[in-house]
Amino acid sequence: MVSHSCANNTFLFWFSNEHSNFRLAEMEALFKYFQLDRAILDRRKAKGPFVLMDFPDESGPRKLMSKTVLAHSCYELWASGVALEDLHENMKLNLHLVAPFVDDSFQFRVDTYGKTLTHKEKLPLIDTFEYMPLDGKVDLKTPELSLHLIQFFGMDPNRVPEYPYQQYFGRWLFDGQRRLVSKINLKDRKFIGNTSMDPLLSLLMANLALVKPNDIVLDPFVGTGSLLVASALMNAYVVGSDIDYLMVHAKTSSSRARQKKRASDESIRANLKQYGVENQYLDVVVADASRPLWKDDFKFDAIITDPPYGIREPTEKIGTSRQSPDYKIKEEHLALHIPSKISYTLQDIFSDLLNYSSKKLNIGGRLVLWIPISRTEYDEDKLPRNPALALVSNCEQTLTSTASRRLLVYEKIKEPTESCTTVLDGSALMYRFKFFEVDPTTHRRARKAKSVQEFGKSSKRGQQQSS
Amino acid sequence: MKLFTHNMLTSKMIKNVKVGYPLKLNAAEVKVTPSEFRSTYVSRMLPKIDWGVLYEATQSIGHAEAIPSSISDDYEKNEDFLRKAHHALFEIEVINGEMICPETGRKFPIKDGIPNMLVNEDEVN
C-alpha cells in the first residue's frame, strides 16, 4: 500500500526527541517570524519525531531551518511507505525527481529512530535502491547529493518492532541550529550561576520572542545573563537588570564544582565576548525589577526572562517590614548600609512583570517567561492575564510529579489603559513550601503502612517489632 | 556604562520623585571601547535619544568634542553624524563614577562599568 502520494513539494522535518512539547510553539513563532503561510503548518502530518509539510519550494524550509533549535534536519521527501516495497513502488513513480542530480556525487545513508541497525544490516537496504538512475561518483565525505532512507521504529524502547512503522526516503537539504546549542554550552561558558538557563531553552525562548537583528531585548532578572546570550547571538542588543549586586558583579561564590572563587574577569559581558557578540552588549544594571527604572518612552522589542521561583534563587525586592512611615536610616549608617530586602511573593513578581511589560514593550513585542506551576492545581484560566497582552503560547516542562514550569509567551496587542491590570490566580503557582512538601500518600512511611495493611507484616523490621 | 544607558535611566524609584530625569553624570574613569558601526541601527535609535541629555553627558565626562550640540535634521543620510552619534552612545563608557538624581541629590554609584540603581528601603514607597 502506498500510504502517501508524493509530490516534489513535501518536506520532512526530523525533530529531536527532547522538549517535544515546545515543537509546535517554536514552529508557530518561526512561521510568524518569516511570514510563511500558516495554513502549511496547520496541514502538517506528524508521526513521532517526523513532521511532513508541503511548501511551494525549499525557500520556506530553508528559512525555518536557519532558526530552529528543535528540528535537527530537513529533507525533500521523494518517497514513503510502511513496507520497503511500497516505498520503492512510490519512488519508481517519482524518478523524475532524480533527474537534476543524475551526475552529482552522492551518498546513501540509512537513519533509524527507535532501533539501532548495524552497518551489515544497513548495506542490503541500500542495495535495494540500485534501480536509481545515478551516474555520479560515490562520495561519503562531501557528496553533492545525500540520500537518506529513514526508518521509524516507534517511540517505545521496550517494544521495538521487527519492521519499521514508517519509512521515508529523500534528499537531505538542511540541518537546524543545534550546533549553536553546543557552541554556547554551559561547561565552557565563562560566567555561569546555579540557575543559568539551559542553552537550548534559551535559544528557544529567543525564537519564541521573535528576536530579530537590531532589536533591543531586556531581561529584568538577568542573573548571569544566560538568556541574553541567545538574543545576542541573534544580533539583538541586550540589556539586563538584577537586584543581586554580587551576582551582576560576578562576586558570588562559583557554581562550579571544586572551584571556590570566581575568576576576576567573569561577567555577563565576558560571556558575550566569548561568543564573539560583545557588540550586542548594551549594559547591565543593579536594580530592583519591582520599581520604575527606565524613562517612559524607552520601549523594548522583547522581554525575555526567568524570574526567581524562590526555590533555588530567593524572591526579593527592596523594602522593610518596619511599619513606621517616617523610618529613616541613621546618618552614620548610611555610607555602609546595604538595602534591606523583603520577600517578593511569586504572585506579585508575575503581576508586576506583566504590568511592566504591558507598558515597556513595543506593540507586537513579546514577553517570554517561565512560571513555576503546581500540577495538581493548574488550570489555564489561573495563568496571569493582562488585557494589553495576548497569551500566544503556553508549554509545560515537567520537573517532578507535582511541579512543573510553563513557558508562556505574551504579545502586546495594545497600549494599556488605566484599567489594564494583571489578574492571576496564585493557587496554581508552585511555592517553595509546596515544592518541598512531602506528599503524604507517597511518603515512605505511608507506603509501608499501606503495604502492611494489604499484605500483613512481612518486613524483617516489622516482625521484630511485633515480637 | 554606556551613555546610551545613561540616556534611558531615571531615579523614579525614589518616593516622591516625579520625573527623575536626566541624571547628572560624574565620571572618575572613562573608557572608549570600539564597537561595530551599523548606520540603520543608530538611525533607528536616535528618535529614542534625548540629544540634549547626551550632549550634556559628553560635556560632563570630558568628551566635549564628541558630538555637536544639536541633532542633525538629515541624520539618516549623514553618515559622519551617525558615526559620531554611535561613538557617543555606544563607545564611550563610564567605568567608575556616579549619577545624581536631579530632584533629591541622591547618588547612584557606577562601579566596574555597572550602575547601582538600588535605593534603600527608607527611600521607596
CSV table of N, CA and C in Angstrom, one decimal, chain A residues 154-218:
chain,number,residue,atom,x,y,z
A,154,GLY,N,9.0,3.5,16.1
A,154,GLY,CA,8.1,3.8,17.2
A,154,GLY,C,8.9,4.5,18.4
A,155,MET,N,8.1,4.9,19.4
A,155,MET,CA,8.6,5.7,20.5
A,155,MET,C,8.9,4.8,21.7
A,156,ASP,N,8.5,3.6,21.7
A,156,ASP,CA,8.6,2.8,22.9
A,156,ASP,C,9.9,1.9,22.8
A,157,PRO,N,10.9,2.2,23.6
A,157,PRO,CA,12.2,1.5,23.5
A,157,PRO,C,12.0,0.0,24.0
A,158,ASN,N,11.0,-0.2,24.8
A,158,ASN,CA,10.8,-1.6,25.3
A,158,ASN,C,10.0,-2.5,24.4
A,159,ARG,N,9.4,-1.9,23.4
A,159,ARG,CA,8.6,-2.7,22.4
A,159,ARG,C,9.0,-2.3,21.0
A,160,VAL,N,10.3,-2.7,20.6
A,160,VAL,CA,10.7,-2.3,19.3
A,160,VAL,C,10.3,-3.4,18.3
A,161,PRO,N,9.5,-3.0,17.3
A,161,PRO,CA,9.0,-3.9,16.3
A,161,PRO,C,10.1,-4.5,15.4
A,162,GLU,N,9.8,-5.6,14.7
A,162,GLU,CA,10.8,-6.1,13.8
A,162,GLU,C,11.0,-5.3,12.6
A,163,TYR,N,9.8,-4.8,12.1
A,163,TYR,CA,9.8,-3.9,10.9
A,163,TYR,C,9.4,-2.5,11.3
A,164,PRO,N,9.9,-1.5,10.6
A,164,PRO,CA,9.5,-0.2,10.9
A,164,PRO,C,8.1,0.1,10.7
A,165,TYR,N,7.6,1.1,11.5
A,165,TYR,CA,6.2,1.6,11.4
A,165,TYR,C,6.0,2.4,10.1
A,166,GLN,N,7.1,3.1,9.8
A,166,GLN,CA,7.0,4.0,8.7
A,166,GLN,C,8.4,4.2,8.1
A,167,GLN,N,8.5,4.3,6.8
A,167,GLN,CA,9.8,4.6,6.2
A,167,GLN,C,9.7,5.8,5.2
A,168,TYR,N,10.8,6.6,5.3
A,168,TYR,CA,10.8,7.8,4.4
A,168,TYR,C,12.1,7.8,3.6
A,169,PHE,N,12.0,8.3,2.4
A,169,PHE,CA,13.2,8.4,1.6
A,169,PHE,C,13.3,9.7,0.9
A,170,GLY,N,14.4,10.4,1.1
A,170,GLY,CA,14.5,11.7,0.5
A,170,GLY,C,15.9,12.3,0.4
A,171,ARG,N,16.0,13.5,0.0
A,171,ARG,CA,17.2,14.2,-0.3
A,171,ARG,C,17.5,15.2,0.9
A,172,TRP,N,18.6,15.0,1.6
A,172,TRP,CA,18.9,15.9,2.7
A,172,TRP,C,19.1,17.4,2.2
A,173,LEU,N,18.5,18.3,2.9
A,173,LEU,CA,18.6,19.7,2.5
A,173,LEU,C,19.3,20.6,3.5
A,174,PHE,N,18.8,20.6,4.7
A,174,PHE,CA,19.4,21.5,5.7
A,174,PHE,C,19.5,20.8,7.1
A,175,ASP,N,20.4,21.3,7.9
A,175,ASP,CA,20.4,21.0,9.3
A,175,ASP,C,19.8,22.2,10.1
A,176,GLY,N,19.3,22.0,11.3
A,176,GLY,CA,18.8,23.1,12.1
A,176,GLY,C,20.0,23.7,12.8
A,177,GLN,N,19.7,24.5,13.9
A,177,GLN,CA,20.7,25.3,14.6
A,177,GLN,C,21.2,24.7,15.8
A,178,ARG,N,21.2,23.3,15.9
A,178,ARG,CA,21.6,22.7,17.1
A,178,ARG,C,23.1,22.8,17.4
A,179,ARG,N,23.8,23.2,16.4
A,179,ARG,CA,25.3,23.5,16.6
A,179,ARG,C,25.4,24.7,17.5
A,180,LEU,N,24.5,25.6,17.5
A,180,LEU,CA,24.5,26.8,18.4
A,180,LEU,C,24.4,26.3,19.8
A,181,VAL,N,23.6,25.3,20.0
A,181,VAL,CA,23.4,24.8,21.4
A,181,VAL,C,24.7,24.3,22.0
A,182,SER,N,25.5,23.6,21.2
A,182,SER,CA,26.8,23.1,21.7
A,182,SER,C,27.8,24.3,21.8
A,183,LYS,N,27.7,25.2,20.8
A,183,LYS,CA,28.6,26.4,20.9
A,183,LYS,C,28.5,27.1,22.2
A,184,ILE,N,27.2,27.3,22.7
A,184,ILE,CA,27.1,28.0,24.0
A,184,ILE,C,26.9,27.1,25.2
A,185,ASN,N,27.5,25.9,25.2
A,185,ASN,CA,27.3,25.0,26.3
A,185,ASN,C,27.8,25.6,27.6
A,186,LEU,N,27.1,25.2,28.7
A,186,LEU,CA,27.4,25.9,30.0
A,186,LEU,C,28.8,25.4,30.5
A,187,LYS,N,29.2,24.2,30.1
A,187,LYS,CA,30.5,23.7,30.6
A,187,LYS,C,31.7,24.6,30.3
A,188,ASP,N,31.7,25.2,29.1
A,188,ASP,CA,32.8,26.0,28.7
A,188,ASP,C,32.5,27.5,28.8
A,189,ARG,N,31.3,27.8,29.3
A,189,ARG,CA,31.0,29.3,29.4
A,189,ARG,C,31.7,29.9,30.6
A,190,LYS,N,32.2,31.1,30.3
A,190,LYS,CA,33.0,31.9,31.3
A,190,LYS,C,32.2,32.0,32.6
A,191,PHE,N,31.0,32.6,32.5
A,191,PHE,CA,30.3,33.0,33.7
A,191,PHE,C,29.0,32.3,33.8
A,192,ILE,N,28.8,31.4,34.8
A,192,ILE,CA,27.5,30.8,35.0
A,192,ILE,C,27.1,30.8,36.4
A,193,GLY,N,25.9,30.6,36.7
A,193,GLY,CA,25.4,30.5,38.1
A,193,GLY,C,24.5,29.3,38.3
A,194,ASN,N,23.9,29.2,39.5
A,194,ASN,CA,23.2,28.0,39.8
A,194,ASN,C,22.0,27.8,38.9
A,195,THR,N,21.4,28.9,38.4
A,195,THR,CA,20.2,28.7,37.7
A,195,THR,C,20.4,29.2,36.2
A,196,SER,N,21.6,29.2,35.7
A,196,SER,CA,21.8,29.6,34.3
A,196,SER,C,20.9,28.7,33.4
A,197,MET,N,20.3,29.3,32.4
A,197,MET,CA,19.3,28.6,31.6
A,197,MET,C,20.0,27.7,30.6
A,198,ASP,N,19.4,26.5,30.5
A,198,ASP,CA,19.9,25.5,29.5
A,198,ASP,C,20.0,26.2,28.1
A,199,PRO,N,21.2,26.0,27.4
A,199,PRO,CA,21.4,26.7,26.2
A,199,PRO,C,20.3,26.5,25.2
A,200,LEU,N,19.8,25.3,25.0
A,200,LEU,CA,18.8,25.0,24.0
A,200,LEU,C,17.5,25.8,24.4
A,201,LEU,N,17.1,25.8,25.7
A,201,LEU,CA,15.9,26.5,26.0
A,201,LEU,C,16.1,28.0,25.9
A,202,SER,N,17.3,28.5,26.1
A,202,SER,CA,17.5,29.9,26.0
A,202,SER,C,17.4,30.4,24.5
A,203,LEU,N,17.9,29.5,23.6
A,203,LEU,CA,17.7,29.8,22.2
A,203,LEU,C,16.2,29.7,21.8
A,204,LEU,N,15.6,28.7,22.3
A,204,LEU,CA,14.1,28.5,22.0
A,204,LEU,C,13.3,29.8,22.5
A,205,MET,N,13.7,30.3,23.7
A,205,MET,CA,13.0,31.4,24.2
A,205,MET,C,13.2,32.6,23.2
A,206,ALA,N,14.4,32.8,22.7
A,206,ALA,CA,14.6,33.9,21.8
A,206,ALA,C,13.8,33.7,20.5
A,207,ASN,N,13.7,32.5,20.0
A,207,ASN,CA,12.9,32.2,18.9
A,207,ASN,C,11.4,32.5,19.1
A,208,LEU,N,10.9,32.1,20.3
A,208,LEU,CA,9.5,32.4,20.6
A,208,LEU,C,9.3,33.9,20.8
A,209,ALA,N,10.3,34.6,21.2
A,209,ALA,CA,10.2,36.1,21.3
A,209,ALA,C,10.3,36.8,20.0
A,210,LEU,N,10.5,36.1,18.9
A,210,LEU,CA,10.6,36.7,17.6
A,210,LEU,C,11.8,37.7,17.5
A,211,VAL,N,12.9,37.4,18.2
A,211,VAL,CA,14.0,38.3,18.3
A,211,VAL,C,14.7,38.4,16.9
A,212,LYS,N,14.8,39.6,16.5
A,212,LYS,CA,15.5,39.8,15.2
A,212,LYS,C,16.7,40.8,15.3
A,213,PRO,N,17.5,40.8,14.3
A,213,PRO,CA,18.7,41.7,14.4
A,213,PRO,C,18.3,43.2,14.7
A,214,ASN,N,19.1,43.8,15.5
A,214,ASN,CA,18.9,45.2,15.9
A,214,ASN,C,17.8,45.4,16.9
A,215,ASP,N,17.1,44.4,17.3
A,215,ASP,CA,16.1,44.6,18.4
A,215,ASP,C,16.8,44.9,19.7
A,216,ILE,N,16.0,45.5,20.6
A,216,ILE,CA,16.5,45.7,22.0
A,216,ILE,C,15.8,44.7,22.9
A,217,VAL,N,16.5,43.9,23.6
A,217,VAL,CA,15.9,42.8,24.4
A,217,VAL,C,16.3,43.1,25.9
A,218,LEU,N,15.3,43.0,26.8
A,218,LEU,CA,15.6,43.2,28.2
A,218,LEU,C,15.3,41.9,29.0
